[in-house]
Short mmCIF file of C-alpha atoms in Angstrom, two decimals:
data_model
loop_
_atom_site.label_atom_id
_atom_site.label_comp_id
_atom_site.label_asym_id
_atom_site.label_seq_id
_atom_site.Cartn_x
_atom_site.Cartn_y
_atom_site.Cartn_z
CA MET A 19 71.77 12.56 -50.78
CA ILE A 20 75.09 14.67 -51.10
CA SER A 21 77.60 12.84 -53.70
CA HIS A 22 80.90 11.86 -52.49
CA SER A 23 82.86 14.03 -54.42
CA SER A 24 81.04 16.98 -53.32
CA ILE A 25 82.10 16.06 -49.73
CA LEU A 26 85.53 15.18 -50.98
CA ILE A 27 85.68 18.72 -52.53
CA ASN A 28 84.70 20.57 -49.57
CA LEU A 29 87.30 18.15 -47.60
CA PHE A 30 89.81 19.50 -49.49
CA ASP A 31 89.05 23.04 -49.40
CA LEU A 32 89.78 22.61 -45.72
CA VAL A 33 93.03 21.45 -45.99
CA ASN A 34 95.90 23.84 -45.51
CA ASP A 35 97.63 22.79 -48.92
CA ALA A 36 96.95 23.58 -52.00
CA ILE A 37 95.40 20.66 -54.03
CA ILE A 38 95.85 20.48 -58.41
CA ILE A 39 94.86 17.73 -59.99
CA TYR A 40 96.03 17.80 -63.98
CA ASP A 41 95.37 16.14 -67.10
CA VAL A 42 98.24 15.50 -68.58
CA ASN A 43 96.56 14.16 -72.16
CA ASN A 44 94.06 17.21 -72.33
CA ASP A 45 96.39 19.36 -71.01
CA LEU A 46 93.88 21.18 -68.40
CA VAL A 47 93.03 21.16 -64.59
CA ILE A 48 90.63 18.97 -63.55
CA PHE A 49 90.29 19.92 -59.96
CA ASN A 50 91.56 22.80 -58.01
CA ASN A 51 91.09 23.55 -54.19
CA GLU A 52 90.20 26.91 -52.56
CA LYS A 53 93.90 27.30 -51.74
CA ALA A 54 95.27 26.55 -55.17
CA GLU A 55 93.47 29.53 -56.74
CA LYS A 56 95.88 31.64 -56.38
CA LEU A 57 98.72 29.92 -58.54
CA LEU A 58 96.54 29.33 -60.95
CA SER A 59 94.31 31.59 -64.58
CA LYS A 60 91.62 30.54 -65.44
CA ASN A 61 93.37 27.66 -67.97
CA GLY A 62 95.57 26.58 -64.95
CA HIS A 63 98.67 27.41 -67.02
CA ILE A 64 99.58 31.01 -65.23
CA LEU A 65 102.22 30.92 -62.65
CA PHE A 66 102.65 27.24 -61.40
CA PHE A 67 102.99 25.59 -64.71
CA GLN A 68 105.33 27.87 -66.28
CA ASN A 69 107.37 27.10 -63.17
CA GLU A 70 110.62 25.41 -64.66
CA LYS A 71 110.31 22.34 -62.25
CA ILE A 72 106.67 21.98 -62.52
CA GLN A 73 107.35 21.75 -66.76
CA SER A 74 110.10 19.49 -65.92
CA ILE A 75 107.86 16.94 -63.62
CA LEU A 76 105.10 17.35 -66.56
CA LYS A 77 108.16 15.91 -68.87
CA THR A 78 109.63 13.25 -66.71
CA ILE A 79 107.36 11.94 -64.51
CA THR A 80 105.65 8.20 -65.62
CA PRO A 81 102.01 6.61 -63.94
CA ASP A 82 102.31 5.20 -60.53
CA GLU A 83 105.12 7.66 -59.78
CA SER A 84 105.87 10.06 -56.96
CA ILE A 85 107.73 12.87 -56.81
CA LEU A 86 108.00 13.94 -52.87
CA LYS A 87 108.92 17.26 -51.22
CA GLU A 88 110.79 19.24 -54.60
CA HIS A 89 110.88 22.89 -53.80
CA ILE A 90 110.24 25.58 -56.04
CA LYS A 91 109.15 29.17 -55.94
CA LEU A 92 106.81 31.64 -57.42
CA THR A 93 106.39 35.51 -57.43
CA ILE A 94 102.26 36.21 -56.85
CA ASN A 95 101.54 39.75 -56.64
CA ARG A 96 105.82 41.03 -56.84
CA LYS A 97 106.64 38.45 -53.80
CA VAL A 98 108.41 35.70 -54.06
CA HIS A 99 106.62 32.90 -52.24
CA HIS A 100 108.65 29.03 -51.20
CA PHE A 101 106.18 26.02 -51.79
CA THR A 102 106.64 22.28 -50.97
CA ILE A 103 105.65 20.19 -53.99
CA ASN A 104 104.21 16.52 -53.77
CA ALA A 105 103.18 14.99 -57.29
CA LEU A 106 101.45 11.33 -57.57
CA ALA A 107 100.81 10.43 -61.77
CA PHE A 108 98.38 7.75 -62.20
CA ASN A 109 96.55 6.70 -64.89
CA ASP A 110 92.36 6.32 -65.36
CA ASP A 111 89.90 4.76 -68.18
CA GLU A 112 93.77 5.48 -69.89
CA THR A 113 93.98 9.36 -69.01
CA PHE A 114 97.43 10.15 -67.19
CA PHE A 115 96.19 12.71 -64.28
CA ILE A 116 99.08 13.83 -61.95
CA ALA A 117 98.15 15.20 -58.40
CA PHE A 118 100.08 18.14 -56.30
CA ALA A 119 99.90 18.63 -53.16
CA ILE A 120 101.46 22.14 -52.80
CA THR A 121 102.61 23.58 -49.06
CA ASP A 122 103.52 26.98 -48.95
CA THR A 123 106.78 27.51 -46.80
CA THR A 124 107.42 31.01 -47.13
CA ARG A 125 107.14 31.75 -43.20
CA LEU A 126 109.46 28.37 -42.90
CA TYR A 127 111.67 29.92 -45.64
CA ARG A 128 112.20 33.50 -44.02
CA LEU A 129 112.17 32.31 -40.21
CA HIS A 130 114.99 29.72 -41.76
CA ARG A 131 116.35 32.48 -43.50
CA GLU A 132 116.39 34.93 -40.76
CA GLN A 133 118.03 32.21 -38.37
CA GLN A 134 120.85 31.76 -40.64
CA GLN A 135 121.55 35.70 -40.01
CA LEU A 136 121.46 35.73 -36.55
CA ILE A 137 123.61 32.77 -36.51
CA THR A 138 126.25 34.29 -39.03
CA GLN A 139 125.52 37.51 -36.70
CA ILE A 140 126.49 35.62 -33.22
CA LYS A 141 129.85 34.17 -34.65
CA LYS A 142 130.50 37.44 -36.10
CA ASN A 143 129.92 39.31 -32.71
CA TYR A 144 131.63 36.07 -31.36
CA PHE A 145 134.59 36.28 -32.60
CA ASP A 146 134.91 40.71 -32.45
CA ARG A 147 134.27 39.95 -28.76
CA PHE A 148 136.97 37.07 -28.46
CA GLU A 149 139.18 39.91 -30.93
CA SER A 150 138.36 42.92 -28.38
CA LEU A 151 138.88 40.68 -25.11
CA LYS A 152 142.49 39.90 -26.72
CA GLN A 153 143.26 43.13 -27.29
CA LEU A 154 141.73 44.02 -23.83
CA ALA A 155 144.44 41.12 -22.51
CA ASP A 156 147.15 43.09 -24.51
CA SER A 157 146.66 46.46 -23.05
CA ILE A 158 145.92 45.32 -19.63
CA ALA A 159 148.76 43.04 -19.65
CA HIS A 160 151.34 46.15 -20.84
CA GLU A 161 150.08 48.48 -18.52
CA VAL A 162 150.82 46.37 -15.70
CA ARG A 163 153.79 44.98 -16.88
CA ASN A 164 155.67 48.80 -16.84
CA PRO A 165 155.13 49.25 -13.27
CA LEU A 166 156.05 45.50 -12.26
CA VAL A 167 159.30 45.96 -14.36
CA SER A 168 159.95 49.14 -12.56
CA ILE A 169 159.06 47.81 -9.22
CA GLY A 170 161.04 44.61 -9.61
CA GLY A 171 164.17 46.78 -11.10
CA TYR A 172 164.31 49.74 -8.33
CA ALA A 173 163.78 46.58 -5.98
CA ASN A 174 167.13 44.85 -7.13
CA LEU A 175 168.66 48.10 -7.77
CA LEU A 176 168.13 48.95 -3.86
CA ILE A 177 169.34 45.53 -2.94
CA ARG A 178 172.10 46.08 -4.47
CA LYS A 179 172.68 49.21 -3.12
CA CYS A 180 172.52 47.91 0.29
CA GLU A 181 175.00 45.53 -0.08
CA GLU A 182 177.53 48.36 -1.15
CA GLY A 183 176.29 50.66 1.05
CA ILE A 184 173.44 53.49 0.81
CA ASP A 185 172.51 56.83 2.61
CA HIS A 186 169.07 57.80 3.58
CA ALA A 187 168.31 59.38 1.19
CA GLU A 188 168.81 57.43 -1.86
CA ALA A 189 167.00 54.49 -0.21
CA LYS A 190 164.21 56.67 0.43
CA LYS A 191 164.17 57.73 -3.39
CA PHE A 192 163.91 54.18 -4.22
CA LEU A 193 161.44 53.31 -2.00
CA ASN A 194 159.30 56.20 -3.58
CA TYR A 195 160.14 54.88 -6.81
CA ILE A 196 158.59 51.53 -5.61
CA ILE A 197 155.70 52.64 -3.91
CA ASP A 198 154.29 54.67 -7.08
CA ASN A 199 154.28 52.01 -9.46
CA ALA A 200 152.45 49.87 -6.95
CA GLU A 201 149.97 52.58 -6.69
CA ARG A 202 149.48 52.68 -10.02
CA LEU A 203 148.75 48.69 -9.85
CA ASN A 204 146.45 49.40 -7.32
CA TYR A 205 144.85 52.26 -9.68
CA LEU A 206 144.91 50.15 -12.49
CA THR A 207 143.24 46.98 -10.13
CA GLN A 208 140.64 49.88 -8.96
CA GLN A 209 139.28 50.31 -12.79
CA ILE A 210 139.16 46.71 -14.10
CA GLU A 211 136.98 46.40 -10.80
CA GLU A 212 134.82 49.28 -11.79
CA MET A 213 134.63 48.36 -15.32
CA GLY A 214 133.24 44.72 -14.45
CA ASP A 215 131.27 45.51 -11.32
CA LEU A 216 127.75 44.92 -12.19
CA LYS A 217 126.38 44.14 -8.93
CA ARG A 218 126.08 47.92 -7.44
CA VAL A 219 124.04 49.33 -10.01
CA GLN A 220 120.74 49.88 -7.72
CA LEU A 221 118.57 51.89 -9.84
CA SER A 222 115.88 53.77 -7.69
CA SER A 223 113.32 56.39 -8.74
CA TYR A 224 114.67 60.11 -7.99
CA ASP A 225 114.22 63.42 -9.74
CA ILE A 226 116.85 64.01 -11.88
CA THR A 227 116.79 67.68 -12.49
CA LYS A 228 117.07 67.59 -8.42
CA PHE A 229 119.75 65.15 -8.81
CA LEU A 230 121.93 67.91 -11.08
CA SER A 231 121.49 70.43 -8.94
CA GLU A 232 122.39 68.82 -5.95
CA GLN A 233 125.50 67.64 -7.71
CA GLN A 234 126.32 70.87 -9.68
CA THR A 235 128.86 71.66 -7.00
CA THR A 236 130.74 68.34 -7.46
CA LEU A 237 130.90 68.65 -11.52
CA GLU A 238 131.92 72.15 -11.05
CA THR A 239 134.99 71.01 -8.53
CA ALA A 240 135.95 68.22 -11.04
CA ALA A 241 136.45 71.22 -13.79
CA ASP A 242 137.96 73.45 -12.08
CA ALA A 243 140.29 70.67 -11.00
CA TYR A 244 141.83 70.86 -14.00
CA ASN A 245 141.19 74.83 -14.19
CA LYS A 246 137.84 74.96 -16.31
CA LYS A 247 134.79 76.91 -15.22
CA LEU A 248 131.43 74.40 -16.18
CA ASN A 249 128.20 75.96 -16.89
CA ILE A 250 125.30 73.84 -16.58
CA THR A 251 122.01 74.55 -18.14
CA VAL A 252 119.23 73.00 -16.96
CA GLU A 253 116.11 73.57 -20.08
CA THR A 254 113.47 72.46 -17.46
CA ARG A 255 112.32 72.63 -13.74
CA ASN A 256 109.72 70.16 -13.59
CA HIS A 257 109.56 67.19 -12.22
CA TYR A 258 111.19 64.28 -13.68
CA HIS A 259 111.09 61.14 -12.45
CA MET A 260 113.71 58.55 -13.91
CA TYR A 261 115.52 55.29 -12.84
CA ILE A 262 118.99 55.97 -11.52
CA ASP A 263 121.71 54.56 -9.70
CA TYR A 264 122.63 58.03 -8.12
CA ASP A 265 126.11 56.90 -6.80
CA ARG A 266 127.29 55.64 -9.88
CA LEU A 267 125.13 58.08 -12.38
CA ARG A 268 127.04 60.94 -10.44
CA PHE A 269 130.57 58.83 -10.92
CA ALA A 270 130.17 58.14 -14.08
CA LEU A 271 129.39 62.15 -14.67
CA VAL A 272 132.16 63.03 -12.80
CA ARG A 273 134.67 60.88 -15.23
CA ILE A 274 133.58 62.39 -18.32
CA ILE A 275 133.80 65.94 -16.97
CA GLU A 276 136.84 65.10 -15.98
CA PHE A 277 138.42 63.77 -19.51
CA ILE A 278 136.51 66.83 -21.16
CA ALA A 279 138.05 69.20 -18.70
CA GLN A 280 141.41 67.75 -19.70
CA HIS A 281 140.94 68.35 -23.38
CA SER A 282 139.10 70.99 -23.58
CA THR A 283 140.65 73.76 -24.87
CA GLU A 284 138.33 76.61 -23.58
CA GLN A 285 138.29 77.94 -20.03
CA THR A 286 134.58 77.49 -20.23
CA ILE A 287 132.31 73.92 -20.92
CA PRO A 288 128.56 74.19 -21.25
CA MET A 289 126.45 71.83 -20.08
CA HIS A 290 123.08 71.46 -21.41
CA CYS A 291 120.19 68.88 -19.60
CA TYR A 292 116.70 69.45 -21.12
CA ASP A 293 114.19 66.88 -21.18
CA SER A 294 111.98 64.83 -24.13
CA VAL A 295 108.87 62.79 -24.08
CA TYR A 296 110.81 59.73 -23.55
CA GLU A 297 114.49 60.56 -22.20
CA PHE A 298 116.51 63.40 -20.33
CA ILE A 299 119.16 64.27 -22.86
CA ILE A 300 122.90 65.91 -21.19
CA THR A 301 124.92 67.49 -23.78
CA ILE A 302 128.57 68.73 -23.15
CA SER A 303 130.34 70.39 -25.60
CA PHE A 304 134.08 71.41 -25.50
CA SER A 305 136.62 72.78 -28.35
CA THR A 306 140.12 70.53 -28.44
CA ASP A 307 142.97 70.13 -30.94
CA ARG A 308 143.83 67.16 -28.70
CA ILE A 309 141.21 64.45 -30.10
CA THR A 310 140.87 64.26 -33.87
CA GLU A 311 138.14 62.43 -35.72
CA GLU A 312 140.46 59.00 -35.93
CA ASP A 313 140.01 59.32 -32.30
CA LEU A 314 136.43 59.31 -32.13
CA PRO A 315 135.42 55.70 -32.80
CA TYR A 316 137.99 54.45 -30.02
CA ILE A 317 137.18 57.18 -27.19
CA PHE A 318 135.45 54.68 -25.31
CA ASP A 319 137.55 51.87 -25.67
CA PRO A 320 139.69 50.88 -22.57
CA PHE A 321 143.55 51.88 -22.32
CA TYR A 322 142.96 53.54 -25.66
CA THR A 323 145.53 56.83 -25.60
CA THR A 324 144.85 60.02 -27.22
CA ARG A 325 147.74 61.86 -28.68
CA SER A 326 147.66 63.90 -25.32
CA ASN A 327 148.90 60.86 -23.52
CA ILE A 328 145.14 60.99 -21.41
CA GLU A 329 144.11 57.56 -21.09
CA THR A 330 139.97 56.47 -21.69
CA PHE A 331 139.74 54.39 -19.06
CA ASN A 332 137.79 55.81 -16.54
CA LEU A 333 135.21 57.53 -19.76
CA CYS A 334 134.73 53.62 -20.96
CA ILE A 335 133.77 53.13 -17.12
CA ALA A 336 131.44 56.47 -17.41
CA GLN A 337 129.78 55.04 -20.63
CA ARG A 338 129.56 51.47 -18.69
CA ILE A 339 127.67 52.77 -16.19
CA ILE A 340 125.19 55.22 -18.66
CA MET A 341 124.37 51.78 -20.16
CA LEU A 342 123.39 49.64 -17.25
CA HIS A 343 120.70 53.00 -16.56
CA GLY A 344 119.36 51.92 -19.90
CA GLY A 345 121.04 55.01 -21.45
CA ILE A 346 123.69 55.92 -24.51
CA ILE A 347 126.42 57.96 -24.84
CA THR A 348 127.43 59.46 -28.18
CA PRO A 349 130.15 61.98 -29.64
CA GLU A 350 130.43 63.62 -32.38
CA ILE A 351 132.45 66.15 -34.07
CA LYS A 352 132.14 69.48 -35.64
CA LYS A 353 135.63 70.97 -36.60
CA ASN A 354 137.32 71.42 -33.53
CA THR A 355 134.07 70.56 -31.57
CA ILE A 356 133.19 67.55 -29.94
CA ILE A 357 129.70 67.10 -28.41
CA PHE A 358 128.82 64.39 -26.04
CA ARG A 359 125.12 63.28 -26.28
CA ILE A 360 124.02 61.08 -22.74
CA ALA A 361 120.25 60.27 -23.16
CA LEU A 362 118.77 58.70 -20.16
CA PRO A 363 115.60 56.74 -20.35
CA GLN A 364 112.74 57.63 -18.44
CA ASP A 365 110.98 53.76 -17.57
CA LYS A 366 113.13 51.80 -16.11
CA ARG A 367 114.71 49.52 -19.03
CA LEU A 368 117.36 47.08 -16.31
CA THR A 369 116.13 45.04 -13.61
#
């Protein structure tokens, strides 16, 4: 007949916790299950009993006393593990024993730490976004205030001149000032709408090499508006189907070409297109003495203005469109040459 003690030992091997029963009088581990083996050596004093908190428990615990959920950490195979300890002290035939139930909480500890790090990052992102929104609001207020002040000033001046008597030529001049500033406000409103519009991005499968061929004249015209020549090289002529919003991607590339043409100090702008295993790459490089290395981190910020007083709002909109395609645009500068690298994924990354 199987003894009760053997059944109990087998039962202890089935539990998830490590179980250790320690004979205090004889300084000896009298029982440990399989889960506890990694915490012990043959004499039971390596790792577990060398821990300072365990040493403290051995010295201070009294019979019939229990200790619940004490936390310790041990280095096992050069890796730090975390444990929760429950201890129960008792006497048996005048021998003092301490039973330890040891739960490995390493995974929970790491998850908790990762959660805390995530919460910290979320808070940082929140405050960063809040600061960005504040800067954006300040920039929009500044941009809108200028034409509004001009419109109000010229309207008041026109009213005063009308009371004093004004000829048609002078009145027309003031009205033209008002119209120009009103158009400026309308332009700013359109830009803000473009930046915030997500619903109009509709992705569908299309051959990107065919797209570039169809848009070559449009892109060249955008560069020609600033007396620059765009030289487009498509390295592959194979069919490369990917998910794009035809009109929005064209809009983004035109805005990028316009921005580059405004800043380029050379007449020819090279645009190199090629495919990789998972992405289609477009690089556009240009030489400039108008954009510095200090400008580059802010080049996609709305309302940021370079030393040449060219706004980057349209560039910000273009970046947003590329990101909505699952792609990314990254700028880098080498001496006086700036390279815009656009990577568009072959797989659909936006639903």
